[in-house]
Amino acid sequence: MANEQNHSGTELCLDAEHFHVDGRLQHIAFIMDGNGRWAKKRGMPREYGHSVGVKTFEKVIRYCGDIGIKVVTVYAFSTENWKRPEVEVKAIMKLFSDYLDIARKKAEENNLHVCFLGDQGIFPENVRNRMQALEQETRKYPLTLNIAVNYGGRDEIVHAVNTLIAEGKTTITEDDISTHLYTSHCPPPDLIVRTGAEQRLSNFLLWQAAYAEFYFCETLWPDMGDAEVRAACADFYGRKRRFGGV
C-alpha cells in the first residue's frame, strides 16, 4: 500500500508492515453486520455465522490495538435484536456467555479494559455479576473495548435524562447528557465502520456520532480482516474534519 498525504500535508505510511494511526484517530466503532448472510451464502444456519463472527471480532480488536487505536466499540446486540428468531437469540446469548468465560485472559493478552454499554437489567444475575467483575478487574489496562449489548442509542439518551432527573436536575445541558451516557469514560468515536453493505446507524451511538466520520463497506463481518481495517483508517485520513467550521 503506497504512502499518501492527508489534508494537513503529513505523509502517512499506509503499507501493511508499518501502518500505525496517530492521535487524530483514537476511537473506532464497528457495526458488525453480515454474520447471518455470510452463513446463508455457505448453506449454514445463521448461528454459525455468529460463531465465526466472534473469532473475527477477536482478531479485529487485537489488530486495532496493534496499530495504536486506543478505544474500540463494537455493536454486539441491540435492544431490537430480541425480535430475531428465538434459536438465533439463544445462540448469540450463548456465545456472549462463553466469551465472558475467556474475556479476562483475552483482556490481559491485549491490554484491554472491557466495558459494557447498554441496559444490563435484562440479563440473569450471574451474567450481570460476571460483566461487572470483568469491568472492574480489567480497569488497570490502557486500551478500552466497549461491547454494546442490549444497547440502543435512543434508550441510552432516555436513560441519561432520567438519571439526571432523578439527581434533581431541572435544566439539562449537552454536557450533562454526555457525562451520563454509557460511554462517559471515553471520547466519542472518530470513525464508525459498518460492514455488510448497509448504510445506516441502526440506533447505534446516536448522540456520540454527531461528528464521527462514517465508512461503509460491502465486506461481511466474518470476512473483515487487517486489510479492511487499514482501508477504513486510510479513508479516514483522507478526509478533513471541520466540526462545523470551514
mmCIF file of C-alpha atoms in Angstrom:
data_model
loop_
_atom_site.group_PDB
_atom_site.id
_atom_site.type_symbol
_atom_site.label_atom_id
_atom_site.label_comp_id
_atom_site.label_asym_id
_atom_site.label_seq_id
_atom_site.Cartn_x
_atom_site.Cartn_y
_atom_site.Cartn_z
ATOM 1 C CA MET A 1 0.000 0.000 0.000
ATOM 2 C CA ALA A 2 1.524 3.323 -1.009
ATOM 3 C CA ASN A 3 2.090 6.367 1.159
ATOM 4 C CA GLU A 4 -0.185 9.371 0.720
ATOM 5 C CA GLN A 5 -0.603 12.848 2.163
ATOM 6 C CA ASN A 6 -3.540 13.885 4.306
ATOM 7 C CA HIS A 7 -5.128 17.339 4.313
ATOM 8 C CA SER A 8 -2.547 18.674 6.787
ATOM 9 C CA GLY A 9 0.241 17.707 4.390
ATOM 10 C CA THR A 10 1.593 14.993 6.681
ATOM 11 C CA GLU A 11 2.709 11.884 4.868
ATOM 12 C CA LEU A 12 1.013 8.743 6.113
ATOM 13 C CA CYS A 13 2.636 5.353 5.864
ATOM 14 C CA LEU A 14 -0.115 3.010 4.680
ATOM 15 C CA ASP A 15 1.820 -0.166 3.927
ATOM 16 C CA ALA A 16 0.737 -3.172 5.969
ATOM 17 C CA GLU A 17 4.023 -3.691 7.775
ATOM 18 C CA HIS A 18 4.420 -0.155 9.090
ATOM 19 C CA PHE A 19 0.823 1.043 9.315
ATOM 20 C CA HIS A 20 0.102 2.902 12.551
ATOM 21 C CA VAL A 21 -2.505 5.529 13.427
ATOM 22 C CA ASP A 22 -1.803 8.815 15.176
ATOM 23 C CA GLY A 23 -3.724 10.764 17.811
ATOM 24 C CA ARG A 24 -6.344 12.017 15.373
ATOM 25 C CA LEU A 25 -7.851 8.532 15.260
ATOM 26 C CA GLN A 26 -8.355 7.372 18.830
ATOM 27 C CA HIS A 27 -11.734 5.655 18.747
ATOM 28 C CA ILE A 28 -13.199 3.319 16.117
ATOM 29 C CA ALA A 29 -16.695 1.865 16.439
ATOM 30 C CA PHE A 30 -17.818 -1.160 14.432
ATOM 31 C CA ILE A 31 -21.328 -2.166 13.440
ATOM 32 C CA MET A 32 -20.587 -5.857 12.907
ATOM 33 C CA ASP A 33 -23.121 -6.641 10.201
ATOM 34 C CA GLY A 34 -23.444 -9.642 7.916
ATOM 35 C CA ASN A 35 -22.895 -12.737 10.073
ATOM 36 C CA GLY A 36 -26.205 -14.319 9.106
ATOM 37 C CA ARG A 37 -25.857 -13.555 5.393
ATOM 38 C CA TRP A 38 -22.287 -14.897 5.418
ATOM 39 C CA ALA A 39 -23.545 -18.211 6.830
ATOM 40 C CA LYS A 40 -26.523 -18.470 4.465
ATOM 41 C CA LYS A 41 -24.229 -17.967 1.445
ATOM 42 C CA ARG A 42 -22.437 -21.121 2.613
ATOM 43 C CA GLY A 43 -25.590 -23.113 3.249
ATOM 44 C CA MET A 44 -25.152 -22.892 7.014
ATOM 45 C CA PRO A 45 -27.547 -21.681 9.735
ATOM 46 C CA ARG A 46 -27.291 -18.041 10.783
ATOM 47 C CA GLU A 47 -25.974 -19.091 14.204
ATOM 48 C CA TYR A 48 -22.843 -20.463 12.535
ATOM 49 C CA GLY A 49 -22.127 -17.021 11.102
ATOM 50 C CA HIS A 50 -22.283 -15.510 14.581
ATOM 51 C CA SER A 51 -19.782 -18.053 15.924
ATOM 52 C CA VAL A 52 -17.337 -17.201 13.129
ATOM 53 C CA GLY A 53 -18.069 -13.519 13.736
ATOM 54 C CA VAL A 54 -16.806 -13.843 17.316
ATOM 55 C CA LYS A 55 -13.441 -15.075 16.041
ATOM 56 C CA THR A 56 -13.304 -12.137 13.614
ATOM 57 C CA PHE A 57 -14.140 -9.773 16.474
ATOM 58 C CA GLU A 58 -11.172 -11.075 18.467
ATOM 59 C CA LYS A 59 -8.791 -10.656 15.509
ATOM 60 C CA VAL A 60 -10.008 -7.142 14.669
ATOM 61 C CA ILE A 61 -9.750 -5.981 18.289
ATOM 62 C CA ARG A 62 -6.194 -7.298 18.520
ATOM 63 C CA TYR A 63 -5.182 -5.606 15.276
ATOM 64 C CA CYS A 64 -6.701 -2.266 16.307
ATOM 65 C CA GLY A 65 -4.571 -2.321 19.450
ATOM 66 C CA ASP A 66 -1.503 -3.236 17.424
ATOM 67 C CA ILE A 67 -1.853 -0.197 15.143
ATOM 68 C CA GLY A 68 -2.372 2.256 18.004
ATOM 69 C CA ILE A 69 -6.134 2.672 18.362
ATOM 70 C CA LYS A 70 -6.958 3.433 21.996
ATOM 71 C CA VAL A 71 -10.712 2.749 22.053
ATOM 72 C CA VAL A 72 -12.798 0.246 20.101
ATOM 73 C CA THR A 73 -16.562 -0.072 20.415
ATOM 74 C CA VAL A 74 -18.491 -2.965 18.876
ATOM 75 C CA TYR A 75 -22.238 -3.271 18.377
ATOM 76 C CA ALA A 76 -22.818 -6.815 19.585
ATOM 77 C CA PHE A 77 -26.566 -6.955 20.290
ATOM 78 C CA SER A 78 -29.168 -4.207 20.075
ATOM 79 C CA THR A 79 -32.364 -3.644 22.022
ATOM 80 C CA GLU A 80 -34.187 -4.523 18.774
ATOM 81 C CA ASN A 81 -32.318 -7.783 18.194
ATOM 82 C CA TRP A 82 -34.571 -9.585 20.694
ATOM 83 C CA LYS A 83 -37.121 -9.663 17.846
ATOM 84 C CA ARG A 84 -34.987 -12.168 15.930
ATOM 85 C CA PRO A 85 -35.873 -15.879 15.872
ATOM 86 C CA GLU A 86 -35.562 -17.462 19.315
ATOM 87 C CA VAL A 87 -32.978 -20.007 18.195
ATOM 88 C CA GLU A 88 -30.723 -17.233 16.886
ATOM 89 C CA VAL A 89 -31.100 -15.107 20.032
ATOM 90 C CA LYS A 90 -30.276 -18.104 22.228
ATOM 91 C CA ALA A 91 -27.190 -18.843 20.136
ATOM 92 C CA ILE A 92 -25.962 -15.248 20.425
ATOM 93 C CA MET A 93 -26.524 -15.193 24.177
ATOM 94 C CA LYS A 94 -24.634 -18.491 24.492
ATOM 95 C CA LEU A 95 -21.723 -17.017 22.548
ATOM 96 C CA PHE A 96 -21.782 -13.959 24.800
ATOM 97 C CA SER A 97 -21.753 -16.095 27.945
ATOM 98 C CA ASP A 98 -18.896 -18.191 26.549
ATOM 99 C CA TYR A 99 -16.939 -15.018 25.779
ATOM 100 C CA LEU A 100 -17.316 -13.852 29.371
ATOM 101 C CA ASP A 101 -15.591 -17.082 30.437
ATOM 102 C CA ILE A 102 -12.461 -16.280 28.439
ATOM 103 C CA ALA A 103 -12.617 -12.473 28.350
ATOM 104 C CA ARG A 104 -10.319 -11.921 31.331
ATOM 105 C CA LYS A 105 -7.499 -13.838 29.641
ATOM 106 C CA LYS A 106 -8.136 -12.072 26.316
ATOM 107 C CA ALA A 107 -8.133 -8.702 28.076
ATOM 108 C CA GLU A 108 -4.795 -9.433 29.707
ATOM 109 C CA GLU A 109 -3.268 -10.539 26.397
ATOM 110 C CA ASN A 110 -4.421 -7.367 24.638
ATOM 111 C CA ASN A 111 -4.238 -4.810 27.495
ATOM 112 C CA LEU A 112 -7.995 -4.177 27.303
ATOM 113 C CA HIS A 113 -10.280 -2.524 29.800
ATOM 114 C CA VAL A 114 -13.569 -4.209 28.878
ATOM 115 C CA CYS A 115 -16.721 -2.117 29.350
ATOM 116 C CA PHE A 116 -20.327 -2.988 28.586
ATOM 117 C CA LEU A 117 -22.712 -0.453 27.074
ATOM 118 C CA GLY A 118 -26.425 -0.979 27.446
ATOM 119 C CA ASP A 119 -29.141 -1.967 29.894
ATOM 120 C CA GLN A 120 -27.821 -4.916 31.865
ATOM 121 C CA GLY A 121 -31.074 -5.380 33.789
ATOM 122 C CA ILE A 122 -32.431 -7.899 31.295
ATOM 123 C CA PHE A 123 -29.612 -10.388 31.940
ATOM 124 C CA PRO A 124 -29.651 -13.053 34.688
ATOM 125 C CA GLU A 125 -27.918 -12.017 37.905
ATOM 126 C CA ASN A 126 -24.978 -14.360 37.389
ATOM 127 C CA VAL A 127 -24.310 -12.851 33.947
ATOM 128 C CA ARG A 128 -24.549 -9.294 35.309
ATOM 129 C CA ASN A 129 -22.130 -10.172 38.089
ATOM 130 C CA ARG A 130 -19.616 -11.565 35.586
ATOM 131 C CA MET A 131 -19.927 -8.474 33.399
ATOM 132 C CA GLN A 132 -19.383 -6.120 36.322
ATOM 133 C CA ALA A 133 -16.484 -8.168 37.680
ATOM 134 C CA LEU A 134 -14.794 -8.111 34.268
ATOM 135 C CA GLU A 135 -15.125 -4.333 34.061
ATOM 136 C CA GLN A 136 -13.545 -3.914 37.489
ATOM 137 C CA GLU A 137 -10.750 -6.447 37.035
ATOM 138 C CA THR A 138 -9.648 -5.040 33.671
ATOM 139 C CA ARG A 139 -9.760 -1.382 34.698
ATOM 140 C CA LYS A 140 -5.957 -1.325 35.010
ATOM 141 C CA TYR A 141 -5.357 -1.830 31.275
ATOM 142 C CA PRO A 142 -4.662 1.176 28.986
ATOM 143 C CA LEU A 143 -6.814 0.282 25.970
ATOM 144 C CA THR A 144 -10.614 0.281 26.032
ATOM 145 C CA LEU A 145 -13.001 -2.219 24.479
ATOM 146 C CA ASN A 146 -16.671 -1.245 24.678
ATOM 147 C CA ILE A 147 -19.129 -4.039 23.974
ATOM 148 C CA ALA A 148 -22.628 -2.713 23.252
ATOM 149 C CA VAL A 149 -25.071 -5.424 24.307
ATOM 150 C CA ASN A 150 -28.800 -4.905 24.821
ATOM 151 C CA TYR A 151 -27.914 -1.434 23.635
ATOM 152 C CA GLY A 152 -29.952 1.191 21.809
ATOM 153 C CA GLY A 153 -28.929 4.781 21.154
ATOM 154 C CA ARG A 154 -32.368 6.217 21.919
ATOM 155 C CA ASP A 155 -32.648 4.122 25.070
ATOM 156 C CA GLU A 156 -29.224 5.383 26.162
ATOM 157 C CA ILE A 157 -30.277 9.038 25.849
ATOM 158 C CA VAL A 158 -33.539 8.386 27.725
ATOM 159 C CA HIS A 159 -31.573 6.586 30.445
ATOM 160 C CA ALA A 160 -29.186 9.545 30.761
ATOM 161 C CA VAL A 161 -32.035 12.077 31.006
ATOM 162 C CA ASN A 162 -33.957 10.002 33.568
ATOM 163 C CA THR A 163 -30.797 9.663 35.660
ATOM 164 C CA LEU A 164 -30.339 13.434 35.602
ATOM 165 C CA ILE A 165 -33.973 13.972 36.618
ATOM 166 C CA ALA A 166 -33.504 11.509 39.494
ATOM 167 C CA GLU A 167 -30.495 13.555 40.578
ATOM 168 C CA GLY A 168 -32.738 16.612 40.809
ATOM 169 C CA LYS A 169 -31.727 18.382 37.604
ATOM 170 C CA THR A 170 -34.400 20.704 36.248
ATOM 171 C CA THR A 171 -32.325 22.133 33.409
ATOM 172 C CA ILE A 172 -30.183 19.775 31.353
ATOM 173 C CA THR A 173 -27.207 20.708 29.185
ATOM 174 C CA GLU A 174 -25.433 18.803 26.429
ATOM 175 C CA ASP A 175 -22.514 18.232 28.796
ATOM 176 C CA ASP A 176 -24.898 16.782 31.393
ATOM 177 C CA ILE A 177 -26.121 14.213 28.897
ATOM 178 C CA SER A 178 -22.627 13.394 27.616
ATOM 179 C CA THR A 179 -21.389 12.690 31.137
ATOM 180 C CA HIS A 180 -24.330 10.376 31.850
ATOM 181 C CA LEU A 181 -24.084 8.221 28.737
ATOM 182 C CA TYR A 182 -22.753 4.674 28.874
ATOM 183 C CA THR A 183 -19.672 5.976 27.036
ATOM 184 C CA SER A 184 -18.835 8.757 29.507
ATOM 185 C CA HIS A 185 -15.479 7.062 30.229
ATOM 186 C CA CYS A 186 -14.127 7.574 26.693
ATOM 187 C CA PRO A 187 -14.060 10.111 23.836
ATOM 188 C CA PRO A 188 -16.730 9.940 21.123
ATOM 189 C CA PRO A 189 -15.933 7.814 18.066
ATOM 190 C CA ASP A 190 -13.787 9.381 15.378
ATOM 191 C CA LEU A 191 -14.763 6.717 12.864
ATOM 192 C CA ILE A 192 -17.796 4.426 12.640
ATOM 193 C CA VAL A 193 -17.379 1.423 10.348
ATOM 194 C CA ARG A 194 -20.320 -0.653 9.172
ATOM 195 C CA THR A 195 -19.763 -3.898 7.298
ATOM 196 C CA GLY A 196 -22.246 -5.820 5.181
ATOM 197 C CA ALA A 197 -23.135 -3.110 2.605
ATOM 198 C CA GLU A 198 -25.884 -1.497 4.703
ATOM 199 C CA GLN A 199 -25.654 2.291 5.131
ATOM 200 C CA ARG A 200 -27.419 3.269 8.332
ATOM 201 C CA LEU A 201 -26.657 3.618 12.052
ATOM 202 C CA SER A 202 -29.390 1.265 13.300
ATOM 203 C CA ASN A 203 -29.776 3.097 16.623
ATOM 204 C CA PHE A 204 -26.040 2.959 17.403
ATOM 205 C CA LEU A 205 -24.232 5.758 19.268
ATOM 206 C CA LEU A 206 -26.744 8.353 18.099
ATOM 207 C CA TRP A 207 -25.532 11.107 20.438
ATOM 208 C CA GLN A 208 -21.838 10.269 20.150
ATOM 209 C CA ALA A 209 -21.886 10.075 16.335
ATOM 210 C CA ALA A 210 -22.589 13.808 15.855
ATOM 211 C CA TYR A 211 -19.172 14.491 14.301
ATOM 212 C CA ALA A 212 -17.942 10.980 13.568
ATOM 213 C CA GLU A 213 -16.758 10.003 10.117
ATOM 214 C CA PHE A 214 -18.618 7.070 8.525
ATOM 215 C CA TYR A 215 -17.185 4.229 6.475
ATOM 216 C CA PHE A 216 -19.447 1.643 4.838
ATOM 217 C CA CYS A 217 -18.044 -1.436 3.140
ATOM 218 C CA GLU A 218 -19.543 -4.464 1.420
ATOM 219 C CA THR A 219 -17.379 -6.919 3.357
ATOM 220 C CA LEU A 220 -19.483 -9.189 5.555
ATOM 221 C CA TRP A 221 -18.262 -9.137 9.145
ATOM 222 C CA PRO A 222 -16.776 -12.687 9.240
ATOM 223 C CA ASP A 223 -14.541 -11.680 6.302
ATOM 224 C CA MET A 224 -13.318 -8.495 7.983
ATOM 225 C CA GLY A 225 -9.557 -8.512 8.350
ATOM 226 C CA ASP A 226 -6.481 -6.347 8.792
ATOM 227 C CA ALA A 227 -6.578 -5.027 5.227
ATOM 228 C CA GLU A 228 -10.201 -3.883 5.577
ATOM 229 C CA VAL A 229 -9.415 -2.098 8.855
ATOM 230 C CA ARG A 230 -6.431 -0.372 7.218
ATOM 231 C CA ALA A 231 -8.629 0.697 4.298
ATOM 232 C CA ALA A 232 -11.148 2.278 6.683
ATOM 233 C CA CYS A 233 -8.362 4.095 8.553
ATOM 234 C CA ALA A 234 -6.759 5.291 5.313
ATOM 235 C CA ASP A 235 -10.129 6.622 4.163
ATOM 236 C CA PHE A 236 -10.473 8.481 7.482
ATOM 237 C CA TYR A 237 -7.107 10.165 6.992
ATOM 238 C CA GLY A 238 -8.127 11.278 3.529
ATOM 239 C CA ARG A 239 -10.917 13.440 4.954
ATOM 240 C CA LYS A 240 -10.894 16.893 6.501
ATOM 241 C CA ARG A 241 -12.862 17.114 9.747
ATOM 242 C CA ARG A 242 -14.388 20.578 10.229
ATOM 243 C CA PHE A 243 -16.611 20.082 13.300
ATOM 244 C CA GLY A 244 -18.962 22.738 11.992
ATOM 245 C CA GLY A 245 -16.175 25.100 10.862
ATOM 246 C CA VAL A 246 -14.776 25.755 7.394
#
